[in-house]
């Protein structure tokens, strides 16, 4: 594995490097270089091979760097950070923190360049090619979640939307309970995994996947319309994942602290300003049942308010999905 990442560092400038030169630096033969290149491709990294020139990446890669992310997080938010790990490869950042949670402090952050088994909500696979996006998780403890956990996922969405707005991303949409959208295309997703008792202490792992510069080949494995920040902001922009990750963590750490004191109520107006389903017909699917109604936003706990046949129901997040009902729009 170490050789694979040494090769990636050599190729990260986006220029051509001959197999002979790469082999000389790494102390291996050209056939071994070829095998390492193939292994990079299994991680979603596009490598071009041109006879007489050698190998190069389809685009240069700026790797995640601890110092640059911490600089963007800022002093106040960094005070809420117990530790930050950046891993080159992992099955899932959420899995990593869940498996080690008992020995980790409040505000422990894990970022990864690549996830081999990234997960979205309801067990769906999250496409996670190397160095293309943001994959991060935060471990946070709460003494209590008196209104339940549903408002926490919405608060995380608000924090991420605010962070993206601060770097010039406009028209960020939020879809209850955990999707980040841009013009009805999936930009990112949030996954919360919790352990605790009602009225007692809660352990929460907050996972975020955000598309930054998703290769088209990797995008073929996504089963819904998607978009990345490169498309949103424009090809001319310098998409620095360190700046993006740091800005998101700054907003997220500070807002988690506010949530621990005040709950979801102060975040509700901002959520509603980004809500893409408010006052629109929607369909909620649970197991083998579908419910159609009119979304009327959320209440102060983060529950969805759904008008069905003139009656307003409170819908709590769980094993369900929500989509806009285009048949009745």
Coordinates of C-alpha atoms in Angstrom, one line a residue, residues 98-314:
X98 CA -17.6 4.0 15.6
X99 CA -15.1 1.2 16.2
X100 CA -12.9 3.5 18.3
X101 CA -15.4 5.8 19.9
X102 CA -14.8 4.6 23.5
X103 CA -11.2 5.8 23.5
X104 CA -11.7 9.1 21.6
X105 CA -12.5 12.5 22.8
X106 CA -15.4 14.8 22.1
X107 CA -14.9 16.5 18.7
X108 CA -12.6 13.8 17.2
X109 CA -12.5 14.3 13.4
X110 CA -11.5 11.8 10.7
X111 CA -11.0 12.6 7.0
X112 CA -10.1 10.2 4.3
X113 CA -8.8 10.5 0.7
X114 CA -10.6 7.3 -0.3
X115 CA -13.3 5.1 1.1
X116 CA -13.6 1.5 0.0
X117 CA -17.0 1.0 1.6
X118 CA -18.4 4.5 2.0
X119 CA -22.0 4.4 3.2
X120 CA -25.0 6.7 2.8
X121 CA -28.3 6.6 4.6
X122 CA -30.3 3.4 4.6
X123 CA -27.1 1.4 3.9
X124 CA -26.6 2.7 0.4
X125 CA -23.1 2.7 -1.1
X126 CA -21.5 6.1 -1.3
X127 CA -19.2 6.5 -4.3
X128 CA -15.8 7.6 -2.9
X129 CA -13.0 7.9 -5.5
X130 CA -9.5 8.9 -4.2
X131 CA -8.8 12.6 -3.8
X132 CA -11.9 13.8 -5.6
X133 CA -14.3 14.7 -2.8
X134 CA -14.7 15.4 0.9
X135 CA -15.2 12.4 3.2
X136 CA -15.3 13.3 6.8
X137 CA -16.8 12.2 10.1
X138 CA -17.0 13.9 13.5
X139 CA -17.5 12.2 16.9
X140 CA -19.7 14.3 19.2
X141 CA -21.2 13.5 22.7
X142 CA -24.4 15.1 24.0
X143 CA -25.5 15.0 27.6
X144 CA -29.1 14.8 26.2
X145 CA -31.1 15.1 23.1
X146 CA -34.5 16.1 24.6
X147 CA -36.3 16.5 21.3
X148 CA -34.8 13.4 19.8
X149 CA -32.0 13.2 17.1
X150 CA -33.9 14.3 14.0
X151 CA -33.1 18.0 14.4
X152 CA -29.3 17.2 14.6
X153 CA -29.2 16.0 11.0
X154 CA -31.0 19.1 9.8
X155 CA -28.6 21.3 11.9
X156 CA -25.6 19.7 10.2
X157 CA -27.2 20.4 6.8
X158 CA -27.6 24.1 7.8
X159 CA -23.9 24.3 8.9
X160 CA -22.6 22.8 5.7
X161 CA -24.9 25.0 3.5
X162 CA -23.6 28.0 5.4
X163 CA -20.0 26.9 4.9
X164 CA -20.5 26.5 1.2
X165 CA -22.3 29.9 0.9
X166 CA -19.2 31.5 2.6
X167 CA -17.0 30.2 -0.2
X168 CA -19.3 31.5 -2.9
X169 CA -21.6 28.5 -3.6
X170 CA -25.1 29.8 -4.2
X171 CA -28.5 28.0 -4.4
X172 CA -27.6 25.2 -2.0
X173 CA -30.7 23.2 -1.3
X174 CA -31.5 21.0 1.7
X175 CA -33.9 18.0 1.4
X176 CA -35.2 16.6 4.6
X177 CA -33.6 14.9 6.4
X178 CA -30.1 14.6 5.1
X179 CA -29.5 15.6 1.4
X180 CA -27.5 18.6 0.1
X181 CA -28.7 19.6 -3.4
X182 CA -28.0 22.0 -6.1
X183 CA -30.7 22.6 -8.7
X184 CA -32.3 19.2 -7.7
X185 CA -29.1 17.3 -8.2
X186 CA -27.3 15.5 -5.3
X187 CA -24.3 17.5 -4.1
X188 CA -23.7 15.7 -0.8
X189 CA -25.2 13.7 2.0
X190 CA -25.2 13.4 5.7
X191 CA -25.2 10.2 7.8
X192 CA -25.8 10.2 11.5
X193 CA -25.2 7.1 13.6
X194 CA -26.1 7.3 17.3
X195 CA -26.0 5.3 20.5
X196 CA -27.7 6.4 23.7
X197 CA -30.9 6.4 25.7
X198 CA -33.8 8.9 25.7
X199 CA -33.1 11.5 28.3
X200 CA -29.5 10.3 28.7
X201 CA -26.0 10.8 27.2
X202 CA -25.7 10.3 23.4
X203 CA -22.7 9.3 21.3
X204 CA -23.1 10.6 17.7
X205 CA -20.9 10.0 14.7
X206 CA -21.7 12.6 12.0
X207 CA -20.6 11.6 8.5
X208 CA -20.5 13.9 5.4
X209 CA -19.8 13.1 1.8
X210 CA -19.5 16.1 -0.5
X211 CA -18.8 15.9 -4.3
X212 CA -16.0 18.3 -5.2
X213 CA -14.5 17.0 -8.4
X214 CA -16.1 13.7 -9.1
X215 CA -14.8 11.8 -12.2
X216 CA -17.4 11.1 -14.8
X217 CA -16.5 7.4 -14.7
X218 CA -17.2 7.2 -11.0
X219 CA -20.4 9.2 -11.4
X220 CA -21.8 6.4 -13.6
X221 CA -22.2 4.3 -10.4
X222 CA -24.6 6.9 -8.8
X223 CA -28.3 6.0 -9.2
X224 CA -29.6 9.6 -9.1
X225 CA -28.8 13.0 -10.7
X226 CA -25.7 14.4 -9.2
X227 CA -23.4 17.4 -9.3
X228 CA -20.1 18.5 -7.9
X229 CA -18.6 21.8 -6.8
X230 CA -16.4 22.0 -9.9
X231 CA -19.6 22.1 -12.0
X232 CA -21.3 24.5 -9.6
X233 CA -18.5 27.0 -9.3
X234 CA -17.0 26.5 -12.7
X235 CA -13.9 24.9 -14.2
X236 CA -11.9 28.1 -13.8
X237 CA -12.0 27.9 -10.1
X238 CA -9.2 26.6 -7.9
X239 CA -11.1 23.9 -5.9
X240 CA -8.9 23.5 -2.8
X241 CA -10.3 20.6 -0.7
X242 CA -8.3 21.8 2.3
X243 CA -10.1 25.2 2.2
X244 CA -13.5 23.5 1.7
X245 CA -12.9 20.9 4.5
X246 CA -11.6 23.5 6.9
X247 CA -14.5 25.9 6.3
X248 CA -17.0 23.1 6.8
X249 CA -15.4 21.9 10.0
X250 CA -15.3 25.5 11.3
X251 CA -19.0 26.0 10.8
X252 CA -19.9 22.4 11.9
X253 CA -17.9 22.5 15.2
X254 CA -19.2 25.9 16.2
X255 CA -22.8 25.0 15.3
X256 CA -22.7 21.7 17.1
X257 CA -21.8 23.6 20.3
X258 CA -24.7 25.9 19.8
X259 CA -27.0 22.9 19.1
X260 CA -25.9 21.3 22.4
X261 CA -27.2 24.4 24.3
X262 CA -30.2 25.4 22.3
X263 CA -31.4 22.5 20.2
X264 CA -32.7 22.9 16.7
X265 CA -35.0 25.9 17.2
X266 CA -32.5 28.7 16.3
X267 CA -31.5 26.8 13.1
X268 CA -35.1 26.4 11.9
X269 CA -35.4 29.7 9.9
X270 CA -32.1 29.0 8.0
X271 CA -33.2 25.4 7.3
X272 CA -36.5 26.7 5.8
X273 CA -34.6 29.2 3.6
X274 CA -32.8 26.2 2.0
X275 CA -35.7 23.7 2.1
X276 CA -36.4 22.4 -1.4
X277 CA -39.7 20.6 -0.6
X278 CA -41.5 23.3 1.5
X279 CA -45.0 23.9 0.1
X280 CA -44.5 21.2 -2.5
X281 CA -46.2 17.8 -3.0
X282 CA -44.0 15.0 -1.7
X283 CA -44.0 11.2 -1.4
X284 CA -42.7 9.4 1.7
X285 CA -41.8 5.8 1.2
X286 CA -41.5 3.4 4.2
X287 CA -41.0 -0.3 3.6
X288 CA -43.9 -1.2 1.4
X289 CA -46.0 1.9 2.1
X290 CA -46.2 5.3 0.3
X291 CA -47.7 8.4 1.7
X292 CA -48.5 11.5 -0.4
X293 CA -49.0 14.9 1.0
X294 CA -47.9 18.5 1.0
X295 CA -44.7 19.4 2.8
X296 CA -45.2 22.3 5.2
X297 CA -41.6 22.6 6.5
X298 CA -40.4 21.4 9.8
X299 CA -41.2 22.1 13.5
X300 CA -38.8 23.1 16.2
X301 CA -37.6 19.6 16.8
X302 CA -36.8 19.0 13.1
X303 CA -39.8 16.7 12.4
X304 CA -41.3 17.1 8.9
X305 CA -44.7 18.6 8.8
X306 CA -46.8 16.7 6.2
X307 CA -50.3 17.7 5.3
X308 CA -52.4 14.7 4.3
X309 CA -56.1 15.1 3.5
X310 CA -56.2 18.3 5.6
X311 CA -54.5 16.8 8.6
X312 CA -50.9 17.7 9.5
X313 CA -48.7 14.8 10.6
X314 CA -45.3 14.9 12.2

